[in-house]
PDB file of C-alpha atoms in Angstrom:
ATOM      1  CA  MET N   2       0.000   0.000   0.000  1.00 46.00           C
ATOM      2  CA  SER N   3       1.403   3.401  -1.012  1.00 46.00           C
ATOM      3  CA  ASN N   4       1.925   6.345   1.288  1.00 48.00           C
ATOM      4  CA  LYS N   5      -0.630   8.229  -0.720  1.00 48.00           C
ATOM      5  CA  GLN N   6      -3.250   5.646   0.154  1.00 47.00           C
ATOM      6  CA  MET N   7      -2.466   5.909   3.915  1.00 49.00           C
ATOM      7  CA  GLU N   8      -2.987   9.650   4.056  1.00 51.00           C
ATOM      8  CA  PHE N   9      -6.028  10.882   6.045  1.00 51.00           C
ATOM      9  CA  ASN N  10      -7.660  14.062   4.950  1.00 57.00           C
ATOM     10  CA  PHE N  11      -8.758  16.000   8.118  1.00 52.00           C
ATOM     11  CA  PRO N  12     -11.700  18.318   7.440  1.00 60.00           C
ATOM     12  CA  LYS N  13     -10.963  21.982   7.236  1.00 56.00           C
ATOM     13  CA  GLY N  14     -11.695  23.704  10.519  1.00 59.00           C
ATOM     14  CA  GLY N  15     -11.608  20.393  12.457  1.00 63.00           C
ATOM     15  CA  PHE N  16      -9.009  21.544  14.935  1.00 63.00           C
ATOM     16  CA  PHE N  17     -11.034  24.630  15.697  1.00 60.00           C
ATOM     17  CA  PHE N  18     -14.143  22.527  16.242  1.00 62.00           C
ATOM     18  CA  ILE N  19     -12.368  20.209  18.675  1.00 68.00           C
ATOM     19  CA  PHE N  20     -10.894  23.198  20.506  1.00 59.00           C
ATOM     20  CA  LEU N  21     -14.348  24.724  20.779  1.00 65.00           C
ATOM     21  CA  ILE N  22     -15.779  21.503  22.250  1.00 70.00           C
ATOM     22  CA  VAL N  23     -13.013  21.355  24.837  1.00 63.00           C
ATOM     23  CA  ILE N  24     -13.662  24.963  25.815  1.00 64.00           C
ATOM     24  CA  VAL N  25     -17.396  24.262  26.151  1.00 61.00           C
ATOM     25  CA  ILE N  26     -16.746  21.233  28.358  1.00 65.00           C
ATOM     26  CA  ILE N  27     -14.413  23.218  30.612  1.00 64.00           C
ATOM     27  CA  LEU N  28     -16.864  26.093  30.889  1.00 59.00           C
ATOM     28  CA  PHE N  29     -19.732  23.716  31.623  1.00 60.00           C
ATOM     29  CA  SER N  30     -17.770  21.931  34.341  1.00 63.00           C
ATOM     30  CA  LYS N  31     -16.949  25.256  35.943  1.00 66.00           C
ATOM     31  CA  SER N  32     -20.555  26.393  35.657  1.00 75.00           C
ATOM     32  CA  THR N  33     -22.165  23.440  37.466  1.00 82.00           C
ATOM     33  CA  VAL N  34     -22.296  23.015  41.215  1.00 86.00           C
ATOM     34  CA  THR N  35     -23.947  20.323  43.315  1.00 88.00           C
ATOM     35  CA  ILE N  36     -24.888  21.336  46.837  1.00 90.00           C
ATOM     36  CA  GLY N  37     -25.128  18.370  49.181  1.00 90.00           C
ATOM     37  CA  PRO N  38     -27.572  17.525  52.001  1.00 92.00           C
ATOM     38  CA  GLY N  39     -27.552  19.994  54.860  1.00 90.00           C
ATOM     39  CA  GLU N  40     -25.603  22.571  52.860  1.00 92.00           C
ATOM     40  CA  GLY N  41     -26.305  25.966  51.362  1.00 92.00           C
ATOM     41  CA  GLY N  42     -24.506  28.130  48.848  1.00 93.00           C
ATOM     42  CA  VAL N  43     -24.035  31.763  47.919  1.00 93.00           C
ATOM     43  CA  ILE N  44     -22.566  33.288  44.761  1.00 92.00           C
ATOM     44  CA  PHE N  45     -19.365  35.307  44.766  1.00 92.00           C
ATOM     45  CA  GLU N  46     -19.624  37.564  41.715  1.00 89.00           C
ATOM     46  CA  THR N  47     -16.083  38.076  40.468  1.00 86.00           C
ATOM     47  CA  LEU N  48     -17.059  40.861  38.085  1.00 86.00           C
ATOM     48  CA  GLY N  49     -19.663  42.324  40.437  1.00 83.00           C
ATOM     49  CA  ASP N  50     -19.836  43.349  44.092  1.00 86.00           C
ATOM     50  CA  GLY N  51     -18.552  40.107  45.593  1.00 90.00           C
ATOM     51  CA  ILE N  52     -20.973  38.060  47.693  1.00 91.00           C
ATOM     52  CA  ASN N  53     -24.554  38.227  46.436  1.00 90.00           C
ATOM     53  CA  THR N  54     -26.572  38.512  49.646  1.00 91.00           C
ATOM     54  CA  SER N  55     -29.964  38.493  47.950  1.00 89.00           C
ATOM     55  CA  LYS N  56     -30.127  34.755  47.241  1.00 90.00           C
ATOM     56  CA  THR N  57     -29.145  31.545  48.977  1.00 91.00           C
ATOM     57  CA  TYR N  58     -28.977  28.285  47.040  1.00 92.00           C
ATOM     58  CA  GLY N  59     -30.284  25.088  48.593  1.00 89.00           C
ATOM     59  CA  GLU N  60     -29.474  21.440  48.026  1.00 90.00           C
ATOM     60  CA  GLY N  61     -29.231  20.089  44.492  1.00 90.00           C
ATOM     61  CA  PHE N  62     -27.722  20.876  41.087  1.00 89.00           C
ATOM     62  CA  HIS N  63     -27.128  24.487  40.046  1.00 89.00           C
ATOM     63  CA  ILE N  64     -25.626  26.307  37.064  1.00 85.00           C
ATOM     64  CA  VAL N  65     -23.670  29.507  37.612  1.00 86.00           C
ATOM     65  CA  ALA N  66     -21.718  31.791  35.343  1.00 84.00           C
ATOM     66  CA  PRO N  67     -18.194  30.388  34.874  1.00 80.00           C
ATOM     67  CA  TRP N  68     -16.575  33.607  36.065  1.00 84.00           C
ATOM     68  CA  ASN N  69     -18.491  33.434  39.348  1.00 86.00           C
ATOM     69  CA  LYS N  70     -17.827  31.167  42.342  1.00 89.00           C
ATOM     70  CA  MET N  71     -20.294  29.233  44.462  1.00 90.00           C
ATOM     71  CA  ILE N  72     -19.354  29.202  48.153  1.00 91.00           C
ATOM     72  CA  VAL N  73     -20.867  26.159  49.847  1.00 92.00           C
ATOM     73  CA  ARG N  74     -21.195  25.879  53.632  1.00 92.00           C
ATOM     74  CA  LYS N  75     -23.004  23.583  56.045  1.00 92.00           C
ATOM     75  CA  VAL N  76     -26.285  25.070  57.246  1.00 91.00           C
ATOM     76  CA  ARG N  77     -27.582  22.201  59.385  1.00 91.00           C
ATOM     77  CA  GLN N  78     -27.025  22.098  63.145  1.00 91.00           C
ATOM     78  CA  GLN N  79     -23.358  21.688  64.027  1.00 91.00           C
ATOM     79  CA  SER N  80     -21.322  21.596  67.220  1.00 90.00           C
ATOM     80  CA  ILE N  81     -17.913  22.666  68.421  1.00 87.00           C
ATOM     81  CA  SER N  82     -16.172  21.784  71.692  1.00 86.00           C
ATOM     82  CA  ASP N  83     -13.640  23.808  73.589  1.00 83.00           C
ATOM     83  CA  GLU N  84     -11.758  23.989  76.890  1.00 84.00           C
ATOM     84  CA  MET N  85     -11.545  27.394  78.549  1.00 82.00           C
ATOM     85  CA  ASN N  86      -9.585  28.690  81.522  1.00 82.00           C
ATOM     86  CA  VAL N  87     -11.865  30.943  83.555  1.00 81.00           C
ATOM     87  CA  LEU N  88     -11.938  32.434  87.041  1.00 81.00           C
ATOM     88  CA  SER N  89     -14.548  31.660  89.691  1.00 79.00           C
ATOM     89  CA  VAL N  90     -16.115  34.322  91.916  1.00 79.00           C
ATOM     90  CA  ASN N  91     -13.262  34.008  94.444  1.00 76.00           C
ATOM     91  CA  GLY N  92     -10.549  34.260  91.781  1.00 77.00           C
ATOM     92  CA  LEU N  93      -9.722  30.552  91.525  1.00 78.00           C
ATOM     93  CA  GLU N  94      -8.797  29.391  88.019  1.00 80.00           C
ATOM     94  CA  VAL N  95     -10.878  26.499  86.709  1.00 82.00           C
ATOM     95  CA  LYS N  96     -11.036  24.715  83.374  1.00 83.00           C
ATOM     96  CA  VAL N  97     -14.415  24.331  81.744  1.00 85.00           C
ATOM     97  CA  ASN N  98     -15.031  21.840  78.939  1.00 86.00           C
ATOM     98  CA  GLY N  99     -18.098  22.661  76.916  1.00 86.00           C
ATOM     99  CA  THR N 100     -19.904  22.016  73.657  1.00 90.00           C
ATOM    100  CA  ILE N 101     -22.098  24.453  71.768  1.00 91.00           C
ATOM    101  CA  TRP N 102     -24.657  23.591  69.080  1.00 93.00           C
ATOM    102  CA  TYR N 103     -25.305  26.211  66.422  1.00 94.00           C
ATOM    103  CA  GLU N 104     -26.463  26.742  62.855  1.00 93.00           C
ATOM    104  CA  PRO N 105     -26.265  29.691  60.450  1.00 93.00           C
ATOM    105  CA  GLU N 106     -29.455  31.357  59.260  1.00 92.00           C
ATOM    106  CA  LEU N 107     -29.942  29.856  55.803  1.00 90.00           C
ATOM    107  CA  GLU N 108     -31.681  32.886  54.310  1.00 91.00           C
ATOM    108  CA  ASN N 109     -28.892  35.172  55.589  1.00 93.00           C
ATOM    109  CA  LEU N 110     -25.928  32.967  54.723  1.00 93.00           C
ATOM    110  CA  GLY N 111     -24.686  35.521  52.173  1.00 93.00           C
ATOM    111  CA  SER N 112     -24.777  38.357  54.709  1.00 93.00           C
ATOM    112  CA  LEU N 113     -23.014  36.170  57.282  1.00 93.00           C
ATOM    113  CA  ILE N 114     -20.153  35.309  54.914  1.00 92.00           C
ATOM    114  CA  LYS N 115     -19.926  38.842  53.537  1.00 92.00           C
ATOM    115  CA  THR N 116     -19.610  40.429  56.994  1.00 91.00           C
ATOM    116  CA  LYS N 117     -17.666  37.733  58.865  1.00 90.00           C
ATOM    117  CA  GLY N 118     -15.958  35.701  56.142  1.00 88.00           C
ATOM    118  CA  GLU N 119     -16.107  31.998  55.428  1.00 87.00           C
ATOM    119  CA  ASP N 120     -14.479  31.181  58.766  1.00 88.00           C
ATOM    120  CA  TYR N 121     -17.311  32.785  60.696  1.00 89.00           C
ATOM    121  CA  GLU N 122     -17.135  30.204  63.524  1.00 86.00           C
ATOM    122  CA  ARG N 123     -13.713  31.486  64.537  1.00 86.00           C
ATOM    123  CA  GLU N 124     -14.733  35.101  64.026  1.00 87.00           C
ATOM    124  CA  LEU N 125     -18.026  34.886  65.930  1.00 89.00           C
ATOM    125  CA  LEU N 126     -18.443  31.792  68.082  1.00 88.00           C
ATOM    126  CA  ASP N 127     -15.055  31.565  69.773  1.00 87.00           C
ATOM    127  CA  PRO N 128     -15.055  35.136  71.156  1.00 89.00           C
ATOM    128  CA  ALA N 129     -18.730  34.957  72.143  1.00 90.00           C
ATOM    129  CA  ILE N 130     -18.368  31.634  73.977  1.00 89.00           C
ATOM    130  CA  ASN N 131     -15.249  32.729  75.846  1.00 88.00           C
ATOM    131  CA  ALA N 132     -16.814  36.028  76.871  1.00 90.00           C
ATOM    132  CA  ALA N 133     -20.044  34.385  78.022  1.00 90.00           C
ATOM    133  CA  ALA N 134     -18.245  31.617  79.931  1.00 88.00           C
ATOM    134  CA  ARG N 135     -16.008  34.081  81.775  1.00 87.00           C
ATOM    135  CA  SER N 136     -18.970  36.280  82.639  1.00 88.00           C
ATOM    136  CA  VAL N 137     -21.152  33.451  83.936  1.00 88.00           C
ATOM    137  CA  VAL N 138     -18.533  31.296  85.683  1.00 85.00           C
ATOM    138  CA  GLY N 139     -17.257  34.389  87.481  1.00 85.00           C
ATOM    139  CA  ARG N 140     -20.551  34.532  89.401  1.00 86.00           C
ATOM    140  CA  TYR N 141     -20.139  31.166  91.125  1.00 84.00           C
ATOM    141  CA  THR N 142     -17.910  29.462  93.667  1.00 80.00           C
ATOM    142  CA  PRO N 143     -15.890  26.332  92.743  1.00 76.00           C
ATOM    143  CA  GLU N 144     -18.289  24.206  94.781  1.00 75.00           C
ATOM    144  CA  GLN N 145     -21.296  25.484  92.832  1.00 78.00           C
ATOM    145  CA  LEU N 146     -19.485  24.921  89.547  1.00 76.00           C
ATOM    146  CA  TYR N 147     -18.551  21.388  90.549  1.00 70.00           C
ATOM    147  CA  SER N 148     -21.912  20.211  91.819  1.00 68.00           C
ATOM    148  CA  SER N 149     -25.346  21.734  91.913  1.00 63.00           C
ATOM    149  CA  LYS N 150     -25.295  24.687  89.513  1.00 71.00           C
ATOM    150  CA  ARG N 151     -24.351  22.946  86.253  1.00 78.00           C
ATOM    151  CA  ASP N 152     -27.725  23.234  84.514  1.00 83.00           C
ATOM    152  CA  VAL N 153     -28.178  26.838  85.637  1.00 85.00           C
ATOM    153  CA  ILE N 154     -24.728  27.741  84.306  1.00 86.00           C
ATOM    154  CA  GLU N 155     -25.505  26.154  80.936  1.00 88.00           C
ATOM    155  CA  GLN N 156     -28.672  28.198  80.543  1.00 90.00           C
ATOM    156  CA  GLU N 157     -26.959  31.418  81.599  1.00 91.00           C
ATOM    157  CA  ILE N 158     -24.104  30.878  79.131  1.00 91.00           C
ATOM    158  CA  LEU N 159     -26.663  30.205  76.392  1.00 93.00           C
ATOM    159  CA  ASP N 160     -28.480  33.433  77.256  1.00 93.00           C
ATOM    160  CA  GLU N 161     -25.217  35.405  77.214  1.00 93.00           C
ATOM    161  CA  VAL N 162     -24.084  33.948  73.876  1.00 93.00           C
ATOM    162  CA  THR N 163     -27.494  34.619  72.346  1.00 92.00           C
ATOM    163  CA  LYS N 164     -27.262  38.281  73.365  1.00 93.00           C
ATOM    164  CA  LEU N 165     -23.732  38.628  72.007  1.00 91.00           C
ATOM    165  CA  LEU N 166     -24.681  37.075  68.652  1.00 92.00           C
ATOM    166  CA  ALA N 167     -27.956  38.954  68.211  1.00 91.00           C
ATOM    167  CA  GLY N 168     -28.220  40.212  64.626  1.00 90.00           C
ATOM    168  CA  GLN N 169     -25.106  38.284  63.544  1.00 91.00           C
ATOM    169  CA  PHE N 170     -27.037  35.700  61.425  1.00 93.00           C
ATOM    170  CA  LEU N 171     -25.867  32.793  63.628  1.00 92.00           C
ATOM    171  CA  ILE N 172     -28.232  30.870  65.905  1.00 92.00           C
ATOM    172  CA  VAL N 173     -26.981  29.119  69.048  1.00 92.00           C
ATOM    173  CA  LYS N 174     -29.257  26.189  69.913  1.00 91.00           C
ATOM    174  CA  ARG N 175     -27.758  24.738  73.096  1.00 91.00           C
ATOM    175  CA  VAL N 176     -24.790  24.907  75.442  1.00 90.00           C
ATOM    176  CA  LEU N 177     -23.515  21.873  77.370  1.00 89.00           C
ATOM    177  CA  VAL N 178     -20.958  22.127  80.183  1.00 86.00           C
ATOM    178  CA  GLU N 179     -19.380  18.676  80.070  1.00 83.00           C
ATOM    179  CA  ASP N 180     -16.739  19.009  82.772  1.00 80.00           C
ATOM    180  CA  VAL N 181     -15.364  21.462  85.303  1.00 80.00           C
ATOM    181  CA  LYS N 182     -11.764  20.789  86.304  1.00 79.00           C
ATOM    182  CA  LEU N 183     -10.620  22.187  89.637  1.00 76.00           C
ATOM    183  CA  PRO N 184      -7.187  22.037  91.300  1.00 68.00           C
ATOM    184  CA  ALA N 185      -6.748  18.682  93.050  1.00 68.00           C
ATOM    185  CA  THR N 186      -6.706  20.183  96.562  1.00 66.00           C
ATOM    186  CA  ILE N 187      -9.921  22.143  95.999  1.00 67.00           C
ATOM    187  CA  LYS N 188     -11.637  19.187  94.345  1.00 60.00           C
ATOM    188  CA  GLY N 189     -10.687  16.895  97.248  1.00 61.00           C
ATOM    189  CA  ALA N 190     -11.976  19.358  99.833  1.00 64.00           C
ATOM    190  CA  ILE N 191     -15.282  19.745  97.992  1.00 63.00           C
ATOM    191  CA  GLU N 192     -15.728  15.977  97.663  1.00 61.00           C
ATOM    192  CA  ARG N 193     -15.056  15.482 101.390  1.00 69.00           C
ATOM    193  CA  LYS N 194     -17.560  18.191 102.257  1.00 68.00           C
ATOM    194  CA  LEU N 195     -20.203  16.691  99.962  1.00 64.00           C
ATOM    195  CA  LYS N 196     -19.608  13.255 101.501  1.00 65.00           C
ATOM    196  CA  GLN N 197     -20.031  14.649 105.028  1.00 67.00           C
ATOM    197  CA  GLU N 198     -23.229  16.414 104.006  1.00 65.00           C
ATOM    198  CA  GLN N 199     -24.563  13.180 102.489  1.00 67.00           C
ATOM    199  CA  GLU N 200     -23.746  11.208 105.628  1.00 67.00           C
ATOM    200  CA  SER N 201     -25.422  13.890 107.745  1.00 73.00           C
ATOM    201  CA  LEU N 202     -28.559  13.718 105.611  1.00 70.00           C
ATOM    202  CA  GLU N 203     -28.622   9.934 105.897  1.00 74.00           C
ATOM    203  CA  TYR N 204     -28.256  10.150 109.709  1.00 67.00           C
ATOM    204  CA  GLU N 205     -31.087  12.693 109.932  1.00 76.00           C
ATOM    205  CA  PHE N 206     -33.237  10.418 107.782  1.00 74.00           C
ATOM    206  CA  ARG N 207     -32.607   7.485 110.136  1.00 76.00           C
ATOM    207  CA  LEU N 208     -33.501   9.628 113.150  1.00 75.00           C
ATOM    208  CA  VAL N 209     -36.732  10.782 111.517  1.00 79.00           C
ATOM    209  CA  THR N 210     -37.614   7.200 110.566  1.00 80.00           C
ATOM    210  CA  ALA N 211     -36.928   5.927 114.091  1.00 76.00           C
ATOM    211  CA  ASP N 212     -39.027   8.713 115.594  1.00 78.00           C
ATOM    212  CA  LYS N 213     -41.912   7.882 113.276  1.00 81.00           C
ATOM    213  CA  GLU N 214     -41.697   4.190 114.232  1.00 81.00           C
ATOM    214  CA  ALA N 215     -41.710   5.109 117.939  1.00 78.00           C
ATOM    215  CA  GLN N 216     -44.746   7.321 117.419  1.00 84.00           C
ATOM    216  CA  LYS N 217     -46.491   4.471 115.630  1.00 81.00           C
ATOM    217  CA  VAL N 218     -45.796   2.064 118.500  1.00 80.00           C
ATOM    218  CA  ARG N 219     -46.998   4.626 121.063  1.00 80.00           C
ATOM    219  CA  ILE N 220     -50.194   5.238 119.111  1.00 84.00           C
ATOM    220  CA  GLU N 221     -50.887   1.501 118.796  1.00 81.00           C
ATOM    221  CA  ALA N 222     -50.217   0.935 122.510  1.00 79.00           C
ATOM    222  CA  GLN N 223     -52.424   3.863 123.462  1.00 82.00           C
ATOM    223  CA  GLY N 224     -55.176   2.500 121.238  1.00 78.00           C
ATOM    224  CA  LYS N 225     -55.028  -0.902 122.900  1.00 78.00           C
ATOM    225  CA  ALA N 226     -55.003   0.656 126.358  1.00 76.00           C
ATOM    226  CA  ASP N 227     -58.020   2.794 125.528  1.00 73.00           C
ATOM    227  CA  ALA N 228     -59.849  -0.236 124.142  1.00 72.00           C
ATOM    228  CA  ASN N 229     -59.145  -2.305 127.280  1.00 70.00           C
ATOM    229  CA  ARG N 230     -60.196   0.599 129.494  1.00 74.00           C
ATOM    230  CA  ILE N 231     -63.478   0.980 127.634  1.00 72.00           C
ATOM    231  CA  LEU N 232     -64.074  -2.766 127.710  1.00 64.00           C
ATOM    232  CA  SER N 233     -63.313  -2.999 131.433  1.00 68.00           C
ATOM    233  CA  ALA N 234     -65.625  -0.116 132.212  1.00 66.00           C
ATOM    234  CA  SER N 235     -68.477  -1.784 130.322  1.00 62.00           C
ATOM    235  CA  LEU N 236     -68.109  -5.215 131.967  1.00 57.00           C
ATOM    236  CA  THR N 237     -70.303  -4.866 135.092  1.00 61.00           C
ATOM    237  CA  ASP N 238     -71.018  -7.781 137.458  1.00 60.00           C
ATOM    238  CA  LYS N 239     -74.517  -8.119 136.018  1.00 61.00           C
ATOM    239  CA  ILE N 240     -73.146  -8.429 132.463  1.00 61.00           C
ATOM    240  CA  LEU N 241     -70.559 -10.995 133.572  1.00 58.00           C
ATOM    241  CA  GLN N 242     -73.235 -13.046 135.292  1.00 64.00           C
ATOM    242  CA  ASP N 243     -75.463 -12.985 132.207  1.00 64.00           C
ATOM    243  CA  LYS N 244     -72.556 -14.061 130.010  1.00 64.00           C
ATOM    244  CA  GLY N 245     -71.740 -16.858 132.471  1.00 66.00           C
ATOM    245  CA  ILE N 246     -75.313 -18.114 132.409  1.00 67.00           C
ATOM    246  CA  GLU N 247     -75.359 -18.080 128.620  1.00 69.00           C
ATOM    247  CA  ALA N 248     -72.126 -20.050 128.530  1.00 66.00           C
ATOM    248  CA  THR N 249     -73.472 -22.573 131.075  1.00 68.00           C
ATOM    249  CA  ILE N 250     -76.625 -23.178 129.035  1.00 68.00           C
ATOM    250  CA  GLU N 251     -74.604 -23.754 125.885  1.00 67.00           C
ATOM    251  CA  LEU N 252     -72.246 -26.108 127.717  1.00 62.00           C
ATOM    252  CA  SER N 253     -75.120 -28.127 129.162  1.00 64.00           C
ATOM    253  CA  LYS N 254     -76.334 -28.874 125.676  1.00 66.00           C
ATOM    254  CA  SER N 255     -73.153 -30.754 124.777  1.00 64.00           C
ATOM    255  CA  SER N 256     -73.025 -34.549 124.868  1.00 63.00           C
ATOM    256  CA  ASN N 257     -70.044 -34.739 127.241  1.00 60.00           C
ATOM    257  CA  SER N 258     -70.745 -35.928 130.786  1.00 52.00           C
ATOM    258  CA  LYS N 259     -70.365 -33.239 133.404  1.00 55.00           C
ATOM    259  CA  VAL N 260     -71.584 -32.119 136.814  1.00 52.00           C
ATOM    260  CA  ILE N 261     -72.942 -28.600 137.200  1.00 53.00           C
ATOM    261  CA  VAL N 262     -73.333 -27.222 140.724  1.00 49.00           C
ATOM    262  CA  ILE N 263     -75.742 -24.298 140.509  1.00 50.00           C
ATOM    263  CA  GLY N 264     -74.933 -21.241 142.636  1.00 52.00           C
ATOM    264  CA  SER N 265     -71.790 -22.695 144.164  1.00 48.00           C
ATOM    265  CA  GLY N 266     -69.288 -20.146 142.819  1.00 50.00           C
ATOM    266  CA  ASP N 267     -67.999 -17.097 144.702  1.00 54.00           C
ATOM    267  CA  SER N 268     -70.203 -14.849 142.594  1.00 53.00           C
ATOM    268  CA  GLY N 269     -73.149 -17.256 142.530  1.00 54.00           C
ATOM    269  CA  MET N 270     -72.166 -18.626 139.153  1.00 54.00           C
ATOM    270  CA  PRO N 271     -72.447 -22.377 138.481  1.00 56.00           C
ATOM    271  CA  ILE N 272     -69.366 -24.556 139.000  1.00 53.00           C
ATOM    272  CA  ILE N 273     -68.728 -27.007 136.179  1.00 54.00           C
ATOM    273  CA  LEU N 274     -66.878 -30.215 137.039  1.00 50.00           C
ATOM    274  CA  GLY N 275     -65.080 -32.200 134.374  1.00 53.00           C
ATOM    275  CA  ASN N 276     -66.172 -35.378 132.486  1.00 52.00           C
ATOM    276  CA  GLN N 277     -67.432 -38.189 134.676  1.00 47.00           C
TER     277      GLN N 277
END
């Protein structure tokens, strides 16, 4: 086969057509964005005014101009944990481990990113949490922080953070104080005090229980004494004689052999002798 026969005639303008297809594919790939579950997006207009705050894009497939950029962020509830060194009301340094649940306002995601940047957690949450924790923890003693005031502290920190973030397009849902770390000597003293208080409460409970049992016994004994007194007062000689006569009549009806001496008792009651 000759070289002439192996030649391939490429159509005129073919290279340009292929180049155009490649450009279209690249532009299309840069113009399509898929926003996943629990996410939201805003457009950064490169040739415009930056972040477009008028529209937030939800989950799904979207087409944007290739010269613009879609910024995608999570908009579902999220959490961050942190350990903070704060001072109690008496100036003692304690470490507080906490977790905060938050979520950005979906409809204001563009305004949030435009004013605070994409790293808005660091710009907003960290300072607000630290400020609120220092303000609230500073109202309590180490003992209150360690034991009974945990739920109250959580609510107060949440209230403080909510005030600090008002109008900042970020919603704080819940605050959880997971642990309060005190110096070993202070922690030991508090635990000993709590143990003594618990033992004291248990002792008081036993005393109250014993007193109630004694009262119950006294009431029962008094009731029996009153009953016997009433019964004794009602049993006159005449009644006793009538009861004795009734018993004698009933006994005489039995088939057992016996001897009954009428009127031979001290009180005139019959004397019953055993079986004969």
